[in-house]
CSV table of N, CA, C and O in Angstrom, one decimal:
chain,number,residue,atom,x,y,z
A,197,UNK,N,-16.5,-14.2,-4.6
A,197,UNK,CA,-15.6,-14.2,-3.5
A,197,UNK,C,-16.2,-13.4,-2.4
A,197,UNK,O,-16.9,-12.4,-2.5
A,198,UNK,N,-16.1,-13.8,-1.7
A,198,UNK,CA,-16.9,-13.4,-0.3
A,198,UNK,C,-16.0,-12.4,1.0
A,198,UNK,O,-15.8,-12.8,2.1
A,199,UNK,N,-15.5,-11.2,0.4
A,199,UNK,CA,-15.1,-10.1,0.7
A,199,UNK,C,-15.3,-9.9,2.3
A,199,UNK,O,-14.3,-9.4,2.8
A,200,UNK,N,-16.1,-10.2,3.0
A,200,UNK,CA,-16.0,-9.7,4.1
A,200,UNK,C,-15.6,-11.0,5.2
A,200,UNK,O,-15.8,-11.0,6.4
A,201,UNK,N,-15.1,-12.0,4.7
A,201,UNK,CA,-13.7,-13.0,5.3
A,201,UNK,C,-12.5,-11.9,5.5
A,201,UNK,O,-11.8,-12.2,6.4
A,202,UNK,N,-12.3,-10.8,4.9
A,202,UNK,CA,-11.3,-10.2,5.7
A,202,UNK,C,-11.8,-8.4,6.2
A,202,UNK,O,-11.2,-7.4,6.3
A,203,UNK,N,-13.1,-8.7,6.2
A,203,UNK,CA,-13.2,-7.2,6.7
A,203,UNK,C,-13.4,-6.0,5.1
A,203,UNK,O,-13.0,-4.8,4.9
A,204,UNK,N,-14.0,-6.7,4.6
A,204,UNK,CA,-14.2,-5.2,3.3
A,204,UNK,C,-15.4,-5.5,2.8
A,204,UNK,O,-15.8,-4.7,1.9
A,205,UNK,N,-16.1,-6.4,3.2
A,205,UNK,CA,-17.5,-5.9,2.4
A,205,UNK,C,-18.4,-4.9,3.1
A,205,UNK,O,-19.1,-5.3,4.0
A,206,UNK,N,-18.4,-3.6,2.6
A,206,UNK,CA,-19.3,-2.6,3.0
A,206,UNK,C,-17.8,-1.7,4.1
A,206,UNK,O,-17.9,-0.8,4.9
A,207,UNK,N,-17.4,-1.9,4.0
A,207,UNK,CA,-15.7,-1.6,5.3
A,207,UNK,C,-16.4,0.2,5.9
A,207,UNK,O,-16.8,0.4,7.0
A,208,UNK,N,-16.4,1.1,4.9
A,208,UNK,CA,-17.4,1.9,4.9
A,208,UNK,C,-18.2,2.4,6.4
A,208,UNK,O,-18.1,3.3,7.3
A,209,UNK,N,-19.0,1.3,6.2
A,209,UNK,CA,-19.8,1.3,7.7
A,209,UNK,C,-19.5,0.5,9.1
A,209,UNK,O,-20.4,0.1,9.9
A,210,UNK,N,-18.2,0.4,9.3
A,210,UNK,CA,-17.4,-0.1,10.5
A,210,UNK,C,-16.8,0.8,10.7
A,210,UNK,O,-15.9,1.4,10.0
A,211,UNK,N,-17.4,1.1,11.9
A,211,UNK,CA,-16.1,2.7,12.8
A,211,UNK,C,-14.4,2.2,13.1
A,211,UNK,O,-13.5,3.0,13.1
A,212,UNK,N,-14.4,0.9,13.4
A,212,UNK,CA,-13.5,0.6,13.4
A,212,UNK,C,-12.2,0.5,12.3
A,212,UNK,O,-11.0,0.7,12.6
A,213,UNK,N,-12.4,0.4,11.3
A,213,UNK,CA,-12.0,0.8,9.9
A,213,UNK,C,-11.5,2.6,9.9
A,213,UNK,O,-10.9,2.7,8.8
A,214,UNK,N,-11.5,3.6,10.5
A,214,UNK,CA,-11.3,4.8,10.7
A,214,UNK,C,-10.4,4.8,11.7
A,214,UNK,O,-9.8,5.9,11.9
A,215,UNK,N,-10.2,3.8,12.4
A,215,UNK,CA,-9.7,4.0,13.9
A,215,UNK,C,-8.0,3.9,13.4
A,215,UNK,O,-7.5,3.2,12.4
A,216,UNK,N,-7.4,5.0,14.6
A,216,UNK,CA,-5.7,4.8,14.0
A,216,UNK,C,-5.6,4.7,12.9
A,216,UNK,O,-5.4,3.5,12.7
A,217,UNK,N,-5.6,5.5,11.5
A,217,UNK,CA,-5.4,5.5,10.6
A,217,UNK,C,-3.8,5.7,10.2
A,217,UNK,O,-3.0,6.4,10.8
A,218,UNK,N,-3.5,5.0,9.2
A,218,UNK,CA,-1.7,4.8,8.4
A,218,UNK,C,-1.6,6.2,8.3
A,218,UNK,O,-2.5,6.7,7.8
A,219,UNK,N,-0.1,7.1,8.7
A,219,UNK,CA,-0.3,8.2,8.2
A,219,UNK,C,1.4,7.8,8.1
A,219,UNK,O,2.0,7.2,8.9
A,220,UNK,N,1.9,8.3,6.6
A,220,UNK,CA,3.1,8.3,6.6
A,220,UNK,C,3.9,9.1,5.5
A,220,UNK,O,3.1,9.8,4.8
A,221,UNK,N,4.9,9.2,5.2
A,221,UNK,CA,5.7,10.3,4.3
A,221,UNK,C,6.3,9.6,2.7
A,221,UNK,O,7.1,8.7,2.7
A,222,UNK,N,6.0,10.2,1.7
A,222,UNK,CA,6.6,9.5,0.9
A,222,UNK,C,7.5,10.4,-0.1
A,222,UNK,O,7.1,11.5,0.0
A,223,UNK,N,8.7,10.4,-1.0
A,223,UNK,CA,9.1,10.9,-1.5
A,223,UNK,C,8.1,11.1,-3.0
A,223,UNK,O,7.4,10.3,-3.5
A,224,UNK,N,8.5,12.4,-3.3
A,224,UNK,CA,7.9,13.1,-4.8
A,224,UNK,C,7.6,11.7,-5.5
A,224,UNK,O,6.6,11.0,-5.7
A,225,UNK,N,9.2,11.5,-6.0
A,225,UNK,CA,9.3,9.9,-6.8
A,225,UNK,C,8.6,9.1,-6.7
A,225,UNK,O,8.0,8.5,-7.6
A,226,UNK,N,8.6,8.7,-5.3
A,226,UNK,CA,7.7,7.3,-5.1
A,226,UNK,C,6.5,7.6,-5.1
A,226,UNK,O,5.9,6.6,-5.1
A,227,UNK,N,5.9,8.7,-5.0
A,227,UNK,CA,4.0,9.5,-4.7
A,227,UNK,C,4.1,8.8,-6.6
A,227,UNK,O,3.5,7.8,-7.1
A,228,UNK,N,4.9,9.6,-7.1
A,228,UNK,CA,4.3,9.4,-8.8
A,228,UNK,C,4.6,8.2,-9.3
A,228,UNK,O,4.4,7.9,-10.5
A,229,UNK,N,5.3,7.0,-8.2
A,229,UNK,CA,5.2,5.4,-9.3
A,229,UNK,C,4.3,4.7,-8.9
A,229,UNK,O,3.8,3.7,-9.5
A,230,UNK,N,4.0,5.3,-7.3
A,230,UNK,CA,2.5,4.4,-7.1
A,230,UNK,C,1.7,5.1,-7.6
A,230,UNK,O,1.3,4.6,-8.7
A,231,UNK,N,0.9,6.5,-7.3
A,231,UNK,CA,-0.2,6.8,-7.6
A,231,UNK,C,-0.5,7.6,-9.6
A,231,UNK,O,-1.5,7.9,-10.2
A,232,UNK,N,0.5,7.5,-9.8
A,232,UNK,CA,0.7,8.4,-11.2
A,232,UNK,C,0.5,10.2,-10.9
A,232,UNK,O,0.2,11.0,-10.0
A,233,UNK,N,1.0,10.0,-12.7
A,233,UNK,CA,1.2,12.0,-13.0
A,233,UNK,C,0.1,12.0,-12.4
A,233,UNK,O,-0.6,11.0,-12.5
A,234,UNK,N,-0.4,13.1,-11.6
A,234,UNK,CA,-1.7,14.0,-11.2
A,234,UNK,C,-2.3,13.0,-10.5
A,234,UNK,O,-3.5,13.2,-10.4
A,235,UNK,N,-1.8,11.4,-9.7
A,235,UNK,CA,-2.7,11.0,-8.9
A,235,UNK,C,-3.6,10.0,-9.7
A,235,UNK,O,-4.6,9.4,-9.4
A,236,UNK,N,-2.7,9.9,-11.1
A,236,UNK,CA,-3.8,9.0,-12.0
A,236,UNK,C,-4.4,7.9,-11.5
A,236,UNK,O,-5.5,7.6,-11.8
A,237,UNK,N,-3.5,7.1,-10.6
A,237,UNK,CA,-4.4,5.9,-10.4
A,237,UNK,C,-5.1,5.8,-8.8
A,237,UNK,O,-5.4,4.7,-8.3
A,238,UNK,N,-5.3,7.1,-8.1
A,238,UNK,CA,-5.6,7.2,-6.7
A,238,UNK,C,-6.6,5.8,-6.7
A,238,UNK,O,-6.5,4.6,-6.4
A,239,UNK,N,-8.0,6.8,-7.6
A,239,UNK,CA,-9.1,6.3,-7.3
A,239,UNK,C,-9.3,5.0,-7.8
A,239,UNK,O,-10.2,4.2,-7.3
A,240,UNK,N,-8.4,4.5,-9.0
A,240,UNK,CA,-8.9,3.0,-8.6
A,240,UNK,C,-7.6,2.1,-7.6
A,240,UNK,O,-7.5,0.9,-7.4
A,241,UNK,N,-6.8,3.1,-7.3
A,241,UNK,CA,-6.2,1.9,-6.1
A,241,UNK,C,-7.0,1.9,-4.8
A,241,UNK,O,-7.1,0.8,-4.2
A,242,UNK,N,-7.4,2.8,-4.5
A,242,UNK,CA,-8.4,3.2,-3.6
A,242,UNK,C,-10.1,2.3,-3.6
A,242,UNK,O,-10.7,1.8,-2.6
A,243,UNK,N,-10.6,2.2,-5.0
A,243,UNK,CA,-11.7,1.4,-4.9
A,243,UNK,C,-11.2,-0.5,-5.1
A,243,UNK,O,-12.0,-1.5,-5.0
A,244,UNK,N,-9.9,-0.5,-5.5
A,244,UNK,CA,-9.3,-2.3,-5.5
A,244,UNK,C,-9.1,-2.4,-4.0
A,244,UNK,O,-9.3,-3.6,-3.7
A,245,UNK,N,-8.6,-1.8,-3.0
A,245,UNK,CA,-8.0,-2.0,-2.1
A,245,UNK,C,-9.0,-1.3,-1.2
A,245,UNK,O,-8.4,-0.6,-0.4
A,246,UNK,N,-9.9,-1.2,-1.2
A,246,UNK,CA,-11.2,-0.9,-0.5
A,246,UNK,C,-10.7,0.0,0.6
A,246,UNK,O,-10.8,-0.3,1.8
A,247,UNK,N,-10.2,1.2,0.1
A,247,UNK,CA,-9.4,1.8,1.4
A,247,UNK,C,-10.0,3.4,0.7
A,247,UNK,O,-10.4,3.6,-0.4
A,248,UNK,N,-9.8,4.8,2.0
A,248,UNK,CA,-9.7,5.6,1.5
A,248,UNK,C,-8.1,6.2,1.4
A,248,UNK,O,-7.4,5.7,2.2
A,249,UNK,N,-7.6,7.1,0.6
A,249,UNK,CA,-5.9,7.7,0.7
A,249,UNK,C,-6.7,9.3,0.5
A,249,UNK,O,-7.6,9.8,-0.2
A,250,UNK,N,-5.8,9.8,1.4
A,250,UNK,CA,-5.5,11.2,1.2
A,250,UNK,C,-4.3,11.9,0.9
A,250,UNK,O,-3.7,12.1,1.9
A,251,UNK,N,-3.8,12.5,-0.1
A,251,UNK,CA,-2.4,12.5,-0.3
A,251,UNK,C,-2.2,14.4,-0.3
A,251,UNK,O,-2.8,15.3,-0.8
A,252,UNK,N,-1.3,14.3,0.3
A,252,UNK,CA,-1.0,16.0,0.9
A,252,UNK,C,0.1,16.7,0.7
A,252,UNK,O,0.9,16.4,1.6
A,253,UNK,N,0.5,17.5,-0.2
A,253,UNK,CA,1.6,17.8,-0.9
A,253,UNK,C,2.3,18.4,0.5
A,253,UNK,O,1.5,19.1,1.2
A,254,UNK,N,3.7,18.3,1.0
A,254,UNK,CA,4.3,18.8,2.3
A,254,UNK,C,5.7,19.6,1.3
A,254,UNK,O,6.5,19.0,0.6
A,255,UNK,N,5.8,20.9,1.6
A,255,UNK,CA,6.6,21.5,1.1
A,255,UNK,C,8.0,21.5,2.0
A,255,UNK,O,8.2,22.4,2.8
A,256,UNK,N,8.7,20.6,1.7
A,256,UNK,CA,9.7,19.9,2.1
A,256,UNK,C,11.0,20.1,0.8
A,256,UNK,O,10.8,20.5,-0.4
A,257,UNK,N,11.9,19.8,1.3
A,257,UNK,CA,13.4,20.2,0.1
A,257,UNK,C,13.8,19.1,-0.3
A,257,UNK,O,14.5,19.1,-1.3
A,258,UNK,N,13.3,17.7,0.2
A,258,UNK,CA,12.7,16.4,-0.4
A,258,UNK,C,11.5,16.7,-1.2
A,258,UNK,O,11.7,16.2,-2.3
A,259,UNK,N,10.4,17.3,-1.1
A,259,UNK,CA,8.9,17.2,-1.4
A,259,UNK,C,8.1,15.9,-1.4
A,259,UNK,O,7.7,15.3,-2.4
A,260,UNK,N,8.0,15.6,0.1
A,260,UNK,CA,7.9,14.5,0.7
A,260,UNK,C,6.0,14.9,0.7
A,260,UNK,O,5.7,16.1,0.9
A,261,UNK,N,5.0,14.0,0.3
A,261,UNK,CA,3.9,13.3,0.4
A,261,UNK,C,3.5,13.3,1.7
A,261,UNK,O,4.3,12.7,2.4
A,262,UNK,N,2.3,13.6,2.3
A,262,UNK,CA,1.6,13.0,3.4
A,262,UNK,C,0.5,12.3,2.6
A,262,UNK,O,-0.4,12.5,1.8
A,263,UNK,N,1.0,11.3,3.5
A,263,UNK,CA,-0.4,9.8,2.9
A,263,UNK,C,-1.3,9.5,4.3
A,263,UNK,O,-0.7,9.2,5.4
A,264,UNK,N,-2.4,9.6,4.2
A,264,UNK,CA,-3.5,9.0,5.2
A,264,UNK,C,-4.4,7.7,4.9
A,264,UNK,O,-5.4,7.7,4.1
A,265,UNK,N,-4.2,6.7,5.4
A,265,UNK,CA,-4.9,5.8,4.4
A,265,UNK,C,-5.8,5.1,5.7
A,265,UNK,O,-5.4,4.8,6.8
A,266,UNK,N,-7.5,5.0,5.2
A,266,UNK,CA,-8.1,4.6,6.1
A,266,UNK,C,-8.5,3.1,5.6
A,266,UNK,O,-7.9,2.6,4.7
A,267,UNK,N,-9.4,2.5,6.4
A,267,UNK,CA,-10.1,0.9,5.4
A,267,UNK,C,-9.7,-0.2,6.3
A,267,UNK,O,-9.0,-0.2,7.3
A,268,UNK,N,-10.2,-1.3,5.7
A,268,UNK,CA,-9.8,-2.8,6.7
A,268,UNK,C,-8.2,-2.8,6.9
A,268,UNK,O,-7.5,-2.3,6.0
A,269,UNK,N,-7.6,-3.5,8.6
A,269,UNK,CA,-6.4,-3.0,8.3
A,269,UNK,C,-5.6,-3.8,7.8
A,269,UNK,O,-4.4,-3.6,7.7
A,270,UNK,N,-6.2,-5.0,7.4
A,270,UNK,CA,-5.6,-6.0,6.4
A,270,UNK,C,-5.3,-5.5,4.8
A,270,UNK,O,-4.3,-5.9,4.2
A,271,UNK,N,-6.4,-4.5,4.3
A,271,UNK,CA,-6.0,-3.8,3.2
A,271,UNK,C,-4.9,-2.6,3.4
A,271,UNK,O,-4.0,-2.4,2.6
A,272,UNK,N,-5.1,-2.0,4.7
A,272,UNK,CA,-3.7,-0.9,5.1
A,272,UNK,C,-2.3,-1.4,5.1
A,272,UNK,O,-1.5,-0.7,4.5
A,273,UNK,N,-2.0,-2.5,5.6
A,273,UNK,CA,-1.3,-3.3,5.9
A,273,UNK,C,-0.4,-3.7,4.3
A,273,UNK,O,0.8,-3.5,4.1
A,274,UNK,N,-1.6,-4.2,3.2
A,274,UNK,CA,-1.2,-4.5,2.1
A,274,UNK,C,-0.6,-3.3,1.2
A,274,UNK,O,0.3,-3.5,0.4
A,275,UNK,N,-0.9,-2.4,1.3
A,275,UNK,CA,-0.6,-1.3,0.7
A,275,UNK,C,0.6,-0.6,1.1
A,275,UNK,O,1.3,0.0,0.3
A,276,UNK,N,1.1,-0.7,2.8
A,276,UNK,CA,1.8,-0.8,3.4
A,276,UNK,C,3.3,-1.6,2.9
A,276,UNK,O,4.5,-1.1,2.8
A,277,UNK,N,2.9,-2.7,2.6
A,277,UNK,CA,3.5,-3.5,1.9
A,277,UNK,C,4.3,-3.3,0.7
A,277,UNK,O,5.5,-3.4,0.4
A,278,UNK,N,3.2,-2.8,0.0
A,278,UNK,CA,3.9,-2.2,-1.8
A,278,UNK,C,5.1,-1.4,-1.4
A,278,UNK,O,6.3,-1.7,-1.8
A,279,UNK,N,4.9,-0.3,-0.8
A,279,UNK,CA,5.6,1.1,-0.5
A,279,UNK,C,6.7,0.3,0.2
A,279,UNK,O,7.7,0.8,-0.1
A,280,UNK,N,6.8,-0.8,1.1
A,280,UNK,CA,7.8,-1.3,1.7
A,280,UNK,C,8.9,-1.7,0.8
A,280,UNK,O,10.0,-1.2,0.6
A,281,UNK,N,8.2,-2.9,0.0
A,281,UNK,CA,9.3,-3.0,-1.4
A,281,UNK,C,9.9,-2.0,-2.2
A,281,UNK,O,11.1,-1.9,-2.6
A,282,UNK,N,8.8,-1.3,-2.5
A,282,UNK,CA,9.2,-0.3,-3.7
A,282,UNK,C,10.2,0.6,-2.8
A,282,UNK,O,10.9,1.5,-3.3
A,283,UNK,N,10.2,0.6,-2.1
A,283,UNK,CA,11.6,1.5,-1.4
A,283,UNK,C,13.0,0.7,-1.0
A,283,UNK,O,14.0,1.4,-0.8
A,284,UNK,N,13.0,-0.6,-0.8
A,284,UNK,CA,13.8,-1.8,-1.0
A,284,UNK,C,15.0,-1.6,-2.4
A,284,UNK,O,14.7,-1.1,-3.5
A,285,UNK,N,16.5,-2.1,-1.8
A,285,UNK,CA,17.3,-1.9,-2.9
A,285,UNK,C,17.2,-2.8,-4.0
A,285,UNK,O,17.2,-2.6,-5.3
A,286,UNK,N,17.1,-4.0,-3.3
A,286,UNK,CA,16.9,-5.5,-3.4
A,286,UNK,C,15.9,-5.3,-5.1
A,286,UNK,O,14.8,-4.8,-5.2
A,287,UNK,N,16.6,-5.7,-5.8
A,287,UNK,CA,15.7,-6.1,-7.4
A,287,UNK,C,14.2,-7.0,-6.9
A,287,UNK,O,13.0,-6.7,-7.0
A,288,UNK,N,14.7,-8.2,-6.4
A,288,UNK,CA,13.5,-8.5,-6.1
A,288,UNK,C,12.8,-8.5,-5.2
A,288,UNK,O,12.1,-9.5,-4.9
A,289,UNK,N,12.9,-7.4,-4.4
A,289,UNK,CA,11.5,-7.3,-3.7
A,289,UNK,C,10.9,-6.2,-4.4
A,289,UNK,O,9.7,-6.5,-4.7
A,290,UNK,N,11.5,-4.7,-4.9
A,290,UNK,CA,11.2,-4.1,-5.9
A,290,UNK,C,10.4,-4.8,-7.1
A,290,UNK,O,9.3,-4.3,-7.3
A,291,UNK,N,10.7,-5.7,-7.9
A,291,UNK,CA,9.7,-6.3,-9.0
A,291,UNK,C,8.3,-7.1,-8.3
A,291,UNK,O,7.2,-7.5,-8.8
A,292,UNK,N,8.8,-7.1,-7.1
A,292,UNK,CA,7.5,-7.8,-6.1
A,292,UNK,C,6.4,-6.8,-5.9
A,292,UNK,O,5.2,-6.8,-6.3
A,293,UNK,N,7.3,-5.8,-5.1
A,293,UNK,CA,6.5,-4.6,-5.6
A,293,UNK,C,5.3,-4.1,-6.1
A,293,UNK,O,4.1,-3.8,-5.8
A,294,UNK,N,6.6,-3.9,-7.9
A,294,UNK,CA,5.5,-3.5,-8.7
A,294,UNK,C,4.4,-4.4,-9.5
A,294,UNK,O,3.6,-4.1,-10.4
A,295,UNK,N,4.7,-5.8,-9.0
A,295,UNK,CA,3.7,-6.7,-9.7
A,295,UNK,C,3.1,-6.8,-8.7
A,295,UNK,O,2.5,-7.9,-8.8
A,296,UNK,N,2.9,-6.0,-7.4
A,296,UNK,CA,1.9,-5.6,-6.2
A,296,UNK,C,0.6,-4.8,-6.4
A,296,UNK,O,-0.6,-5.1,-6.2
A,297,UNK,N,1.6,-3.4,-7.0
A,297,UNK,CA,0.8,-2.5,-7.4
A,297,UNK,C,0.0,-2.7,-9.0
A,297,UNK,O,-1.2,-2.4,-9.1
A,298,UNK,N,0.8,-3.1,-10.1
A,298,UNK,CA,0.0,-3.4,-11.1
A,298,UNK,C,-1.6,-4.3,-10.9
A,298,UNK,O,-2.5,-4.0,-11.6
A,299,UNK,N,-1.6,-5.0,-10.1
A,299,UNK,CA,-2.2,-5.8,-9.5
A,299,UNK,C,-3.5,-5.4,-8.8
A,299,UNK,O,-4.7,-5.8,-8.8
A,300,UNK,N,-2.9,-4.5,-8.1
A,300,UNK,CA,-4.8,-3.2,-7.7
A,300,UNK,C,-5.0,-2.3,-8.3
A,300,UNK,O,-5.9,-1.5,-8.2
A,301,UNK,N,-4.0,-2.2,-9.2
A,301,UNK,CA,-4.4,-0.9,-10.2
A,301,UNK,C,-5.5,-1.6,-11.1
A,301,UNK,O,-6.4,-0.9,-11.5
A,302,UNK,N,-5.4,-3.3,-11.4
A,302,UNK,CA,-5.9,-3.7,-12.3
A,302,UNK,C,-7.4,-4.5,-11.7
A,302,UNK,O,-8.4,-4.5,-12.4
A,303,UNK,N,-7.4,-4.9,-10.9
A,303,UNK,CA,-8.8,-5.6,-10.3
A,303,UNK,C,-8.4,-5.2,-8.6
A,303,UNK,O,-7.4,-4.6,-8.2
A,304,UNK,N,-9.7,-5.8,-7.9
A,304,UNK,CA,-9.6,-5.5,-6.2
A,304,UNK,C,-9.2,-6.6,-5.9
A,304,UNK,O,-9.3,-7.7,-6.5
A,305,UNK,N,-8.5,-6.5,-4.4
A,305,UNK,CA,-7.5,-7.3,-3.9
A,305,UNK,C,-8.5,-8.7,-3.4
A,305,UNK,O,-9.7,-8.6,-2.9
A,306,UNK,N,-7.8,-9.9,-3.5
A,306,UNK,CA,-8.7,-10.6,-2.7
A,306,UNK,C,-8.0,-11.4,-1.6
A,306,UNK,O,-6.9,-11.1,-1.3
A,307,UNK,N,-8.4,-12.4,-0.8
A,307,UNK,CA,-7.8,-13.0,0.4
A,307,UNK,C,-6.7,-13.3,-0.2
A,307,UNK,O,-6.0,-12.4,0.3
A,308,UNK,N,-5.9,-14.0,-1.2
A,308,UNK,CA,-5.3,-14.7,-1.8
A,308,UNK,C,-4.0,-13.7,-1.7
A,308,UNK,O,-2.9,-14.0,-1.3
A,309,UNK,N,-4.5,-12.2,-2.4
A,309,UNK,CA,-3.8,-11.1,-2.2
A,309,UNK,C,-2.4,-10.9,-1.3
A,309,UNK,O,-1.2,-10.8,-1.3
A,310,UNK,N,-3.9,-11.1,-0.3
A,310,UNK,CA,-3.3,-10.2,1.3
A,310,UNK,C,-2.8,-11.2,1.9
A,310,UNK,O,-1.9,-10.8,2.6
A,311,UNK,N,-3.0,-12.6,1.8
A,311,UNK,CA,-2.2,-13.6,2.1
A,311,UNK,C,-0.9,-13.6,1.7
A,311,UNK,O,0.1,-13.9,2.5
A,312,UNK,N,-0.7,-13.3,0.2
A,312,UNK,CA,0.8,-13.3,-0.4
A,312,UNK,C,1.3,-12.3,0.1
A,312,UNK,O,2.5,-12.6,0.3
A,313,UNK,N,1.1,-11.4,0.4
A,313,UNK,CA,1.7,-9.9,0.7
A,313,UNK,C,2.2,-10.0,2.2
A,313,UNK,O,3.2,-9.3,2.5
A,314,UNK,N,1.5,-10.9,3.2
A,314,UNK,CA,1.9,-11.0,4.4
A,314,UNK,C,3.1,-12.0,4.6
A,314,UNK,O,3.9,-11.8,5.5
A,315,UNK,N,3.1,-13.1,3.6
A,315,UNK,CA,4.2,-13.7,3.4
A,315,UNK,C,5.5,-13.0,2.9
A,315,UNK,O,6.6,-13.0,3.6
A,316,UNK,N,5.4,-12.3,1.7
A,316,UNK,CA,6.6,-11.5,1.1
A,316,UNK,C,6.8,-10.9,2.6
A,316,UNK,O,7.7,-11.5,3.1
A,317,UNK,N,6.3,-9.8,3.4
A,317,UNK,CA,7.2,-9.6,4.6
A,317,UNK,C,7.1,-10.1,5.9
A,317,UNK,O,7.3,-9.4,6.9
A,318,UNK,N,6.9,-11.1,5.7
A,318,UNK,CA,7.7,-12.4,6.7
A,318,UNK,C,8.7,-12.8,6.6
A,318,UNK,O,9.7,-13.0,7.4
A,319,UNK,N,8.5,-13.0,4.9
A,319,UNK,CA,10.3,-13.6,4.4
A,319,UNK,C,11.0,-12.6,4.5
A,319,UNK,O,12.2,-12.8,4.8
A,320,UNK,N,10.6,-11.2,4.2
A,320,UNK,CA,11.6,-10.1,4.4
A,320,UNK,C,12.5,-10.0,5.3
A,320,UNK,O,13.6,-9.6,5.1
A,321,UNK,N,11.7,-10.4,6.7
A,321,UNK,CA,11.6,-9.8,8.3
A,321,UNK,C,12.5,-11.2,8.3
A,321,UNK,O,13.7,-10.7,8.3
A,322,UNK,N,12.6,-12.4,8.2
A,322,UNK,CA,13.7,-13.4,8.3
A,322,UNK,C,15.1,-13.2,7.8
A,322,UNK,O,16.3,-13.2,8.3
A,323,UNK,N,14.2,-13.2,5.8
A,323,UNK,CA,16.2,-12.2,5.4
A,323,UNK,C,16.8,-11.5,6.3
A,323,UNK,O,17.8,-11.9,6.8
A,324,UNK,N,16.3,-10.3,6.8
A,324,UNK,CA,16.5,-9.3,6.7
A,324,UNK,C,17.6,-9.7,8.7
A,324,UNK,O,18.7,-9.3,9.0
A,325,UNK,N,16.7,-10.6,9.4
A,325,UNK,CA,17.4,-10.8,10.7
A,325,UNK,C,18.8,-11.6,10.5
A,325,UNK,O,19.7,-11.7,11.4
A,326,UNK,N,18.9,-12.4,8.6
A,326,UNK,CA,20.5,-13.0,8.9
A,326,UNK,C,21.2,-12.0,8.0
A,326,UNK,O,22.4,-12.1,8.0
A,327,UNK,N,20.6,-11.1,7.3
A,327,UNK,CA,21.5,-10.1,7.4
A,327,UNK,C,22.2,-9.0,8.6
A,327,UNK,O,23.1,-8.1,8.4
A,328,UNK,N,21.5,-9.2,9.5
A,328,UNK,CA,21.9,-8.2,10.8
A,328,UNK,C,22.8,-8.6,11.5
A,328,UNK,O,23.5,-7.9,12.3
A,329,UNK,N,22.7,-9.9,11.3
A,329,UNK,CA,23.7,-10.5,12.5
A,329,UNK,C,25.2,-10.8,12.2
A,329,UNK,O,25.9,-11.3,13.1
């Protein structure tokens, strides 16, 4: 598969990939269902999703996470995505989710991926406007 169709082969050496980096807040709970106890799975969500994360303990009365996540913003975006469901009340966007995350825990993401993932919140972003109205 030919990786740099979406910007990740070598991502590394593109300044652009650094630029505006995701920086966002996560609760205790959710730090430990994506990344595991102690952070177990940083580094290979980090080498599947061709991305760097920095995760920063914020002493908060939640104990809310600072996450930094650098890389193609097609991979930010995807990752982006997981944390969107997995915070969703909705069963199934939640099992969408975590068969998101099992998923770069277990190999690296490919076009196929990031294509599905942009669809799940498309359809969201539609649900979600005939529920508003």
């Amino acid at each position: 598969m030919d990786m740099n169709s979406f910007g990740i082969g070598e991502w590394w050496t593109k300044p652009e990939n650094f630029n505006a980096p995701l920086v966002f807040y996560l609760e205790e709970e959710l730090e430990q269902i994506i990344f595991g106890q102690e952070d177990r799975y940083l580094r290979c969500i980090e080498e599947h999703s061709h991305t760097l994360i920095q995760l920063e303990s914020w002493f908060t009365v939640t104990g809310h996470t600072r996450v930094t996540v650098v890389g193609p913003p097609r991979a930010r975006q995807w990752l982006m995505g997981i944390i969107w469901l997995l915070e969703q009340r909705n069963f199934h966007y939640q099992a969408r989710g975590y068969q998101m995350l099992q998923s770069v825990r277990s190999q690296p993401l490919t076009n196929k991926d990031l294509a599905a993932s942009l669809n799940v919140q498309l359809d969201s972003l539609v649900v979600k406007g005939y529920q508003d109205e």
